[in-house]
Coordinates of N, CA and C in Angstrom, one line a residue:
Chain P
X1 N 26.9 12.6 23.6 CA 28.0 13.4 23.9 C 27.8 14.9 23.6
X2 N 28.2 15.5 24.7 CA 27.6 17.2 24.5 C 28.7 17.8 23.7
X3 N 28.6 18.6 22.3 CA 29.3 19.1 21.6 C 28.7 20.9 21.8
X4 N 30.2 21.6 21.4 CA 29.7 23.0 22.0 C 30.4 23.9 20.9
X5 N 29.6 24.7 20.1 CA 30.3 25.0 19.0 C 30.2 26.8 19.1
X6 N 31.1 27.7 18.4 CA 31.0 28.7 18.7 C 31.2 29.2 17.6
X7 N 30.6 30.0 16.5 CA 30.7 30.3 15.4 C 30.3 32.4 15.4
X8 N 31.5 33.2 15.2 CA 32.8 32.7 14.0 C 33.6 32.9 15.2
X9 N 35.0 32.2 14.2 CA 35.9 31.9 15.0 C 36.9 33.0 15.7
X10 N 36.5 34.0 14.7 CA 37.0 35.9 14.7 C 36.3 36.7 14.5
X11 N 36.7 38.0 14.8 CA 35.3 38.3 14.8 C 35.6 40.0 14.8
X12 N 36.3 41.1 14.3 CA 36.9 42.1 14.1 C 35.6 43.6 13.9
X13 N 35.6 44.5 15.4 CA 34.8 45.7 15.0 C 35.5 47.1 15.7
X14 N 34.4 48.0 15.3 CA 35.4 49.0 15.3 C 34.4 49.8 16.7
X15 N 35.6 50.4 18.1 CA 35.4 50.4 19.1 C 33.7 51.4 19.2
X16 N 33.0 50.7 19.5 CA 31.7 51.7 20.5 C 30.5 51.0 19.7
X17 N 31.0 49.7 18.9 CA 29.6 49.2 17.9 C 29.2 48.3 19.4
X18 N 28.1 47.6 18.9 CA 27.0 46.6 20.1 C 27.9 45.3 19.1
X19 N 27.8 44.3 19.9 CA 28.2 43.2 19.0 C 27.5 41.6 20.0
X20 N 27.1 40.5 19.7 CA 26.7 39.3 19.4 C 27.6 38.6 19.5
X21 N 28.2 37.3 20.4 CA 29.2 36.3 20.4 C 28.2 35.4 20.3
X22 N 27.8 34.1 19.9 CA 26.9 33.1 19.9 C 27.9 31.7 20.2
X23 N 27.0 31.0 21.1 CA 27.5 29.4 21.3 C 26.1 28.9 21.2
X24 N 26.4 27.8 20.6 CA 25.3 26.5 20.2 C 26.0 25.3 21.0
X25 N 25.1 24.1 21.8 CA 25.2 23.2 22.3 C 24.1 22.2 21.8
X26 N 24.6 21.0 21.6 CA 23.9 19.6 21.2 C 22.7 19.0 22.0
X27 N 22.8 19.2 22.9 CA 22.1 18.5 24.4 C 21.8 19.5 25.0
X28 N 20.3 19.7 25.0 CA 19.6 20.8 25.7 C 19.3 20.5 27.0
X29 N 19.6 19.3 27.7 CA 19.6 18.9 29.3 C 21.1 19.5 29.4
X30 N 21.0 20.4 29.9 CA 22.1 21.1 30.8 C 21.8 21.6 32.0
X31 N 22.6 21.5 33.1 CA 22.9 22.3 34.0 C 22.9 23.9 34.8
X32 N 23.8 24.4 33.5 CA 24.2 25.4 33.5 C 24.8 25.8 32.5
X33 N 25.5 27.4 32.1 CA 26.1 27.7 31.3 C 27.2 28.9 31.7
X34 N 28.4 28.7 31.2 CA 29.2 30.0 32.0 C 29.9 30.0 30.2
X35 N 30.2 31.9 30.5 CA 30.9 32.4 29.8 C 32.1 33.0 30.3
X36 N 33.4 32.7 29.4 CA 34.9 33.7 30.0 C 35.3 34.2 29.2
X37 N 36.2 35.3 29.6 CA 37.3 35.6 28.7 C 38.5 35.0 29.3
X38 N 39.6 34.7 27.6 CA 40.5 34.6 28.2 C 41.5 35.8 27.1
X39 N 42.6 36.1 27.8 CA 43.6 36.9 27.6 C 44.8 36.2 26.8
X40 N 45.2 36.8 26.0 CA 46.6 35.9 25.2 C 47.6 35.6 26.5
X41 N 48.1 34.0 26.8 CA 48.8 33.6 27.8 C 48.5 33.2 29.2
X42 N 46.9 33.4 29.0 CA 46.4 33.6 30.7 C 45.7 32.8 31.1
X43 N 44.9 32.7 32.2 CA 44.1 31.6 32.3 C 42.9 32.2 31.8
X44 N 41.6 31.4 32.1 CA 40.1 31.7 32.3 C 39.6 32.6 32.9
X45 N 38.9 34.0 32.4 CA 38.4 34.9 33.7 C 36.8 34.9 33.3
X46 N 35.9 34.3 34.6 CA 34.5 34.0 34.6 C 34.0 35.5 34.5
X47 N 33.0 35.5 33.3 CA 32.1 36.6 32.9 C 30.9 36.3 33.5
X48 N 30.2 35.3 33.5 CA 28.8 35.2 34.0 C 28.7 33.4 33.8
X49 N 27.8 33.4 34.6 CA 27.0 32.4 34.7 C 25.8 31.9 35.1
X50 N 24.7 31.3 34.1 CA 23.4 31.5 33.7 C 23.4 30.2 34.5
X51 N 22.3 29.8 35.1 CA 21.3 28.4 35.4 C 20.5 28.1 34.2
X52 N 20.8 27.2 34.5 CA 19.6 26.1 33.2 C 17.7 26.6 33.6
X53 N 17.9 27.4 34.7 CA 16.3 28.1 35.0 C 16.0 29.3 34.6
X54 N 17.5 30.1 34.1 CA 17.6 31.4 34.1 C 17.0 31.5 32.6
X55 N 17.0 32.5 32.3 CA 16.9 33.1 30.6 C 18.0 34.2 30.4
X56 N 18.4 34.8 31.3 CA 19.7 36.1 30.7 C 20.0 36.3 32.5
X57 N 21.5 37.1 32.2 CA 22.1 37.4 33.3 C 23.1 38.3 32.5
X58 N 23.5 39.8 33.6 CA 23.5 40.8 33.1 C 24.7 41.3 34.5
X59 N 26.2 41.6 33.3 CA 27.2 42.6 34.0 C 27.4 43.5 33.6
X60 N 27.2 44.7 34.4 CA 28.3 45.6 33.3 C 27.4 45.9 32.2
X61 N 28.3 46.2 30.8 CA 28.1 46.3 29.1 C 27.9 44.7 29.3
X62 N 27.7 43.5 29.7 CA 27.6 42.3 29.3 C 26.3 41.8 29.7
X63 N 25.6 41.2 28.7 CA 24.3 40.6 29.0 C 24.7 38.9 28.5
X64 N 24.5 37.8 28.8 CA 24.1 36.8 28.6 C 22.9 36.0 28.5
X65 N 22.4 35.3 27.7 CA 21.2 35.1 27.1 C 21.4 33.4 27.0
X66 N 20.5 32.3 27.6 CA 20.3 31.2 27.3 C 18.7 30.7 26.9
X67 N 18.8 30.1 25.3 CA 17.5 29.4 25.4 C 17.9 27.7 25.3
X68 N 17.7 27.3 26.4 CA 17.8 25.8 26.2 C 17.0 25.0 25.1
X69 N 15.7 25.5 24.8 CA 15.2 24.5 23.8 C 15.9 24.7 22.8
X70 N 16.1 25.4 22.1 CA 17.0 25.7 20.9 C 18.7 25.4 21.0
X71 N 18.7 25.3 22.0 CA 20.6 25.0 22.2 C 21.1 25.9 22.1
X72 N 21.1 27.5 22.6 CA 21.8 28.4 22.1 C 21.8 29.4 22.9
X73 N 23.1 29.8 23.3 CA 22.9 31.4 23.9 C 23.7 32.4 23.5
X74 N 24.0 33.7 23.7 CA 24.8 34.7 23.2 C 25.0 35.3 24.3
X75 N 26.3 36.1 23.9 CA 26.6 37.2 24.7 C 26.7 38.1 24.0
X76 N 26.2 39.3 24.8 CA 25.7 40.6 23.4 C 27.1 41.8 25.4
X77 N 27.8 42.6 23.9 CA 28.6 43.2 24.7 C 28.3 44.8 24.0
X78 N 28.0 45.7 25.0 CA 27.4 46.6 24.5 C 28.7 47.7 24.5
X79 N 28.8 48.4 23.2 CA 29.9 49.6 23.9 C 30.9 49.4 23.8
X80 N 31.5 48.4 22.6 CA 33.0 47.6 22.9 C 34.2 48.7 23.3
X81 N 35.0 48.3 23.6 CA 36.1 49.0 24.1 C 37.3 48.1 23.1
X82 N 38.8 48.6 23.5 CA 39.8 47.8 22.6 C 40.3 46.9 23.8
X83 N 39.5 47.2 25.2 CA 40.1 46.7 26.1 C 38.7 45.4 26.4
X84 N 38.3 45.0 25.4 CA 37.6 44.0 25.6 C 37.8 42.7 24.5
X85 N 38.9 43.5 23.4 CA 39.7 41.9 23.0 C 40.1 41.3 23.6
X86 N 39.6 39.9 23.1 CA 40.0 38.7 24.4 C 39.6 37.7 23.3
X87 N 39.7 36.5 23.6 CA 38.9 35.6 23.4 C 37.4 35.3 24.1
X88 N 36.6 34.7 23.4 CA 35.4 34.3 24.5 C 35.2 33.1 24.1
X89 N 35.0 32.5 25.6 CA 34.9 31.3 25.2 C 33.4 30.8 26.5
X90 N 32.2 29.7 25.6 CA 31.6 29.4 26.4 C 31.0 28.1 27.0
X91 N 31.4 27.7 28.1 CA 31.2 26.3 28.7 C 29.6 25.9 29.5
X92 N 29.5 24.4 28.8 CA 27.7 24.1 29.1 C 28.3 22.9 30.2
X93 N 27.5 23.2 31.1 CA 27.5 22.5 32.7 C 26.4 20.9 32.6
X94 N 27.0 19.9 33.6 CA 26.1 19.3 33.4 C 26.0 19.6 35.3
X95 N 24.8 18.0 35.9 CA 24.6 18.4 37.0 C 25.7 17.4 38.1
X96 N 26.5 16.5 37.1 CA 27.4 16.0 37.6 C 28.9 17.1 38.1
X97 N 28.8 18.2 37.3 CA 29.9 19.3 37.6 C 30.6 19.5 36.7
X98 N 30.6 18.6 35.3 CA 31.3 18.6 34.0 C 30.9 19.2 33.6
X99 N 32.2 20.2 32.5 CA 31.8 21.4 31.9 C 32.4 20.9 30.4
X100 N 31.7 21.4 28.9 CA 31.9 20.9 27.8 C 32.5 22.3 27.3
X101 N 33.6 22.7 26.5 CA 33.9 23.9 25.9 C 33.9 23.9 24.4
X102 N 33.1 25.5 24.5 CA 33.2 25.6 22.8 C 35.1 26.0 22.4
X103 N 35.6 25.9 21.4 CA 36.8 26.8 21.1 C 36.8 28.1 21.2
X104 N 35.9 28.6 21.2 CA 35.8 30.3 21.4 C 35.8 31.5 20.0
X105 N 35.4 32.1 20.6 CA 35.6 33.4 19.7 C 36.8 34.6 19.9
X106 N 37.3 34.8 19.0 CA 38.9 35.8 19.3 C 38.2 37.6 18.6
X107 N 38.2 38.4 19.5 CA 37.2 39.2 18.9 C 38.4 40.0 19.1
X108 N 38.6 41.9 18.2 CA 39.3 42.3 18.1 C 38.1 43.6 18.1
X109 N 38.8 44.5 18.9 CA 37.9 45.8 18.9 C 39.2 47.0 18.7
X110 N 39.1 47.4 17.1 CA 39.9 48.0 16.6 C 39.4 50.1 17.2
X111 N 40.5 50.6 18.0 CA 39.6 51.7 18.3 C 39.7 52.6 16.9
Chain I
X1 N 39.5 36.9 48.5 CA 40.0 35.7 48.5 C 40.9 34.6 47.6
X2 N 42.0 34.2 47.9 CA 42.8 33.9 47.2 C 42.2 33.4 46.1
X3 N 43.1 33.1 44.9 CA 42.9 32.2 43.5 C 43.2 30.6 43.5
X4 N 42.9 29.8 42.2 CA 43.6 28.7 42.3 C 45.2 29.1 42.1
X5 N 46.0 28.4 42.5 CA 47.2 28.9 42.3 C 48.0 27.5 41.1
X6 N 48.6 27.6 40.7 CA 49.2 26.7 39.4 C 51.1 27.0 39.7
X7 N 51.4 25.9 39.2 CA 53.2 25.8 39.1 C 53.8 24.9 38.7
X8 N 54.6 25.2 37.9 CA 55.2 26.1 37.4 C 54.3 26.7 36.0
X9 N 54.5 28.0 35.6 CA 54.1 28.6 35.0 C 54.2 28.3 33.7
X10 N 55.9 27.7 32.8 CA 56.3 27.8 32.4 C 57.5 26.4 32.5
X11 N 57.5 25.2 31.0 CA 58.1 24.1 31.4 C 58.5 23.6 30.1
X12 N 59.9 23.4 29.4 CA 60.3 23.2 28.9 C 60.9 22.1 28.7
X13 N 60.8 20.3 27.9 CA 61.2 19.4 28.4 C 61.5 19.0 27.5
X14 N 62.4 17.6 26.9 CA 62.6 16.6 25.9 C 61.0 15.4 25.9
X15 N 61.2 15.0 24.5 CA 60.0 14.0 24.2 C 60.4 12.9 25.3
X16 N 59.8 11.9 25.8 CA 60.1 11.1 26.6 C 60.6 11.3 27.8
X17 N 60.7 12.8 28.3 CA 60.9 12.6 29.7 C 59.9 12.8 30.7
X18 N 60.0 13.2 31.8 CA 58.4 13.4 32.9 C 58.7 14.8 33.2
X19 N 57.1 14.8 33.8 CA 57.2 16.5 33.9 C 55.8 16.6 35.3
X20 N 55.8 17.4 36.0 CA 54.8 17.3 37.0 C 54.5 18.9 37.2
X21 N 52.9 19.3 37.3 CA 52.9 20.7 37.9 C 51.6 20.2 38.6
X22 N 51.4 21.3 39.5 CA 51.1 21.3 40.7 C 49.5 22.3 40.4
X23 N 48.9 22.1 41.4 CA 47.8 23.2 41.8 C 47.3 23.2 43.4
X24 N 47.2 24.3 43.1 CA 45.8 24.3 45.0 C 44.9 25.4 44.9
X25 N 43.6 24.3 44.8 CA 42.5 25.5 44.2 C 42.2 26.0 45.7
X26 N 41.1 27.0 45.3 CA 40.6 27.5 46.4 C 40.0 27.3 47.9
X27 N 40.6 27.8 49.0 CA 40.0 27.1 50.1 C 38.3 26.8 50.1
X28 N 38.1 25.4 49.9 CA 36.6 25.0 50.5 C 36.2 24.5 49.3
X29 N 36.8 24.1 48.2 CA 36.2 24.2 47.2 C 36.8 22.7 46.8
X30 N 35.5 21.9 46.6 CA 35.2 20.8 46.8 C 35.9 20.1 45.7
X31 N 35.5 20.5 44.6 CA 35.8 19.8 43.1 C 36.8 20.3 42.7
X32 N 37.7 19.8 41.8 CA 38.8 20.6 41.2 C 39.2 19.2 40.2
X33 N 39.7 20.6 39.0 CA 39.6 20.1 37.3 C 41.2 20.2 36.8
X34 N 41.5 19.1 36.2 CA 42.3 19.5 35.4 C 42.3 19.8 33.4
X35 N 42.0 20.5 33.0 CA 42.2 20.7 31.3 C 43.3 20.6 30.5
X36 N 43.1 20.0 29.6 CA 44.0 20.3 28.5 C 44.1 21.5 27.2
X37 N 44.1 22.8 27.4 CA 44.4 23.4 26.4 C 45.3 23.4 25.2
X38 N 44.6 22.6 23.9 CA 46.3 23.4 22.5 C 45.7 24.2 22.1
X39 N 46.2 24.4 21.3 CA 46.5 26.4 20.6 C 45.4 26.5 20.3
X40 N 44.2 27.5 20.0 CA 43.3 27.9 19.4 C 42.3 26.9 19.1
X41 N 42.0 25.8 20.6 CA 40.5 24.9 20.8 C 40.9 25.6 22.4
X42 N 39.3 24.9 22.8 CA 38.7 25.5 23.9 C 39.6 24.1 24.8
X43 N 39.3 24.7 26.0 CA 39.8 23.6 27.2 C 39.4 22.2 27.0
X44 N 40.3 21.2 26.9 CA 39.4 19.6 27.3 C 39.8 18.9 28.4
X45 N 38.5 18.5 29.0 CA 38.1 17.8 30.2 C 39.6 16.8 30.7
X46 N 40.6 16.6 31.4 CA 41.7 15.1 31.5 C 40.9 14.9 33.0
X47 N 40.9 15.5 34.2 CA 40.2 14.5 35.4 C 39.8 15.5 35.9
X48 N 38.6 14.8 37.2 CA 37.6 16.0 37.7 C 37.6 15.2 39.3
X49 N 38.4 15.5 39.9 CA 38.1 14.9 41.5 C 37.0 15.8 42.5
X50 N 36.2 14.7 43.2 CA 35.3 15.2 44.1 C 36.3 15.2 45.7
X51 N 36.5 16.2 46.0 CA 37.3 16.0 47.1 C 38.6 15.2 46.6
X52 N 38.7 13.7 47.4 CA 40.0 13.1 46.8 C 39.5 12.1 45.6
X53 N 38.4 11.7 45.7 CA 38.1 11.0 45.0 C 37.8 11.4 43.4
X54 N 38.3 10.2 42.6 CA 38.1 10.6 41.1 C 36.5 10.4 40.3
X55 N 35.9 12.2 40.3 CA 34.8 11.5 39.4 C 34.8 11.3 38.0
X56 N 36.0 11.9 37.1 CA 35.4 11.1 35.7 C 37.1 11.6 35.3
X57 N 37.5 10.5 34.6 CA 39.4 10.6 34.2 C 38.9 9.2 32.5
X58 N 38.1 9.3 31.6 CA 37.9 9.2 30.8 C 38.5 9.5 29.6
X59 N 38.6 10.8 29.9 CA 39.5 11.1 28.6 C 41.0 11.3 29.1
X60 N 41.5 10.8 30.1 CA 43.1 10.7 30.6 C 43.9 9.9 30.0
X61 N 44.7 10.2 29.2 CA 45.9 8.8 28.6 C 46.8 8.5 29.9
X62 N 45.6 7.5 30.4 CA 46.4 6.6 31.6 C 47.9 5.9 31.2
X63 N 48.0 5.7 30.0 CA 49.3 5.1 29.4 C 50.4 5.9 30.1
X64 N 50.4 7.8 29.9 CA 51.4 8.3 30.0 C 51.0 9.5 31.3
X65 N 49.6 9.6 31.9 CA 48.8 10.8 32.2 C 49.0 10.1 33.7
X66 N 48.8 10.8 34.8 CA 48.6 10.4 36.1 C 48.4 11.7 36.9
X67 N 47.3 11.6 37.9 CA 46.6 12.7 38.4 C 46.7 12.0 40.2
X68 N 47.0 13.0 41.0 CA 46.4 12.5 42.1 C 45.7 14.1 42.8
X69 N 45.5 13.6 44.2 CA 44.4 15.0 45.0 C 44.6 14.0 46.6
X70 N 45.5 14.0 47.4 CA 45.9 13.5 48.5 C 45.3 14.5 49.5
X71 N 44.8 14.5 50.4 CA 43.9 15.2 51.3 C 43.1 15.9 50.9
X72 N 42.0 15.9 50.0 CA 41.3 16.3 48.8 C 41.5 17.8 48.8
X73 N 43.0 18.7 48.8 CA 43.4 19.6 48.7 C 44.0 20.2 47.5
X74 N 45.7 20.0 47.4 CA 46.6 19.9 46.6 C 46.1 18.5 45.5
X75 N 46.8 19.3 44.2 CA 46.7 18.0 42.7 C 47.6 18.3 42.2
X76 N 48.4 17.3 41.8 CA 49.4 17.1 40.7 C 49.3 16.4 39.6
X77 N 49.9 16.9 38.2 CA 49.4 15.6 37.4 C 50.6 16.0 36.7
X78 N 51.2 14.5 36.4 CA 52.4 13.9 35.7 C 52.0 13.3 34.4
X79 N 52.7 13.8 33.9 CA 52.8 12.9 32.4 C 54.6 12.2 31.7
X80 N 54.3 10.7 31.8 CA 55.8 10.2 31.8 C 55.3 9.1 30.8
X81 N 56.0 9.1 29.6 CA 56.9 10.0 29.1 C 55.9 11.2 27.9
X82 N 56.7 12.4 27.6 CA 55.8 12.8 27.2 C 56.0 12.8 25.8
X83 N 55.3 13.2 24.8 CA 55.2 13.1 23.5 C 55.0 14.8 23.0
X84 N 55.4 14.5 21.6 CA 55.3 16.3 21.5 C 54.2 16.6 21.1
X85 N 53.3 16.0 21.0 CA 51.6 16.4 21.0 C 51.1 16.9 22.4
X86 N 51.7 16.6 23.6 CA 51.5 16.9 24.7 C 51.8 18.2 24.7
X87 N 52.5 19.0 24.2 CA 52.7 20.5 23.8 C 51.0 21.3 24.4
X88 N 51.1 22.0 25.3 CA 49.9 22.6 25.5 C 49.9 23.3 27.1
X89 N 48.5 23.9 27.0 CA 48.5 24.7 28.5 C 47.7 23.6 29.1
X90 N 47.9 23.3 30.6 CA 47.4 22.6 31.5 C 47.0 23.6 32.7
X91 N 45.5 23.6 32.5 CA 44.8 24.4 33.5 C 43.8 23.8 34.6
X92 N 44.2 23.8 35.6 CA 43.4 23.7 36.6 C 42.1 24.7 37.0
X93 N 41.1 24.1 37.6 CA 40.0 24.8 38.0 C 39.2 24.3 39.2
X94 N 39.0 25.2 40.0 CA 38.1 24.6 40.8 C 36.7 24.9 41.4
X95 N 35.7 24.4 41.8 CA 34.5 25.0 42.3 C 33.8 24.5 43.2
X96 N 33.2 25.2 44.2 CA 32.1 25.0 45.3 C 31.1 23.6 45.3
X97 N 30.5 23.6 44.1 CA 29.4 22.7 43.6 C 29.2 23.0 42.6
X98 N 28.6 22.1 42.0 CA 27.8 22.1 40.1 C 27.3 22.9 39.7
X99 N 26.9 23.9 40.6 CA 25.8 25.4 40.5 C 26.5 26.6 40.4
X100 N 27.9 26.1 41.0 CA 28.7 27.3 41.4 C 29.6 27.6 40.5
X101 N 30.2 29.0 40.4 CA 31.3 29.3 39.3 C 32.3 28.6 39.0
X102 N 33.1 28.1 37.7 CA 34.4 27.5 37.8 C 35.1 28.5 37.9
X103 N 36.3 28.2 38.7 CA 37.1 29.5 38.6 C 38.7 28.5 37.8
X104 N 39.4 29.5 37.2 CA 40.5 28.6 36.9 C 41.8 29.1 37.3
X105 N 42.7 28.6 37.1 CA 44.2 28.9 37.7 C 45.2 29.7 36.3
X106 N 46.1 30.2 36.5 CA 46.3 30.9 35.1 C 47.0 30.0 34.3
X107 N 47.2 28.6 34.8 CA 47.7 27.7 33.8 C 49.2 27.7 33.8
X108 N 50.1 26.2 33.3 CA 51.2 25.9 33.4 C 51.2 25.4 31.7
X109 N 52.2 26.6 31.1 CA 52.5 25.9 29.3 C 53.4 25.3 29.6
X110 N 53.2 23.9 28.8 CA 54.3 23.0 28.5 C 54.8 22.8 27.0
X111 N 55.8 22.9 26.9 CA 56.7 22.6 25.3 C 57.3 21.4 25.2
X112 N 57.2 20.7 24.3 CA 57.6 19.3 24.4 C 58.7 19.4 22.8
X113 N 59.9 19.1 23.3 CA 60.7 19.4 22.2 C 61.1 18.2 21.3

């Protein structure tokens, strides 16, 4: 069973630092991997999404990074803004179309 | 292009009664999810239909849970009767194929009093 952990659970900086979100996954046969934000009250808004062939994928200040052997990818957000508190949260794909979620990270970008 | 769309937004109920919300993911979009969100965990999996058909309702409390996708379009999912652990956001999502982005709907909070 694919467990998807996201450590830390908060995560507080002060606006215009580089900062690191990290998810770890159990089961390195994945699919895929997608990152979102979500907003207090809102639904899911898709940031990126890496292939299980990919190594990084790149929006914006957002890069995404997957190494499947190791079970781990990050999202590195360059330039925070206060308008990039959200939560992050990141989901590992299988090839059936199931997606496993970490609880996320609640990050606060104090300007 | 439109969103998934979700409804009611917003649902207020007694323990043991029924409650139903709705979704219609995006045109063309094959698969479509329903989650369970509580407070401060990540989304969990309740059913994933391929078109109309159900591919994985595993973790569904069939006891009280019920999901349908009638013209592999529109989904509804009921929960009768409900308990106040059922307290939580119920989000739909839907996508193209397994390769393809999930996109989600902005979700229907439910309070269970």
């Amino acid at each position: 069973k694919q467990e998807v952990t996201q450590i830390p659970a908060a995560l507080s900086v002060p606006e215009g630092e580089n900062l690191v979100l990290n998810c770890s996954f159990t089961d390195s046969a994945i699919y895929n991997l997608q990152w979102f934000r979500q907003d207090p009250g809102k639904g899911l808004t898709s940031l990126l999404l890496i292939q299980s062939s990919q190594r990084e994928q790149t929006s914006g200040r957002l890069n995404a990074s997957l190494d499947k052997s190791s079970g781990r990818s990050t999202l590195y957000i360059a330039a925070s803004q206060p308008g990039d508190s959200a939560t992050y949260l990141c989901a590992v794909g299988t090839n059936a179309g199931k997606s496993t979620f970490g609880d996320g990270t609640t990050l606060t970008v104090k300007p | 292009e439109a969103g998934v769309a979700q409804s009611p937004r917003y649902k207020i109920i007694e323990k043991r009664q029924s409650v139903a919300f709705w979704c219609n993911p995006i045109s063309g979009h094959a698969t479509l999810y329903w989650y369970q969100q509580i407070l401060g965990q990540g989304p969990k999996l309740l059913i994933q239909f391929q078109n109309n058909g159900v591919v994985d309702d595993s973790q569904l409390p069939k006891d009280r849970f019920s999901a349908e996708r009638l013209k592999g379009v529109d989904s509804t999912l009921k929960i009768q009767p409900a308990k106040l652990e059922d307290s939580a956001v119920y989000l739909c999502a839907s996508r193209l194929g397994g390769a393809n982005v999930l996109t989600f709907g902005a979700g229907s909070r439910l309070t269970v009093l």
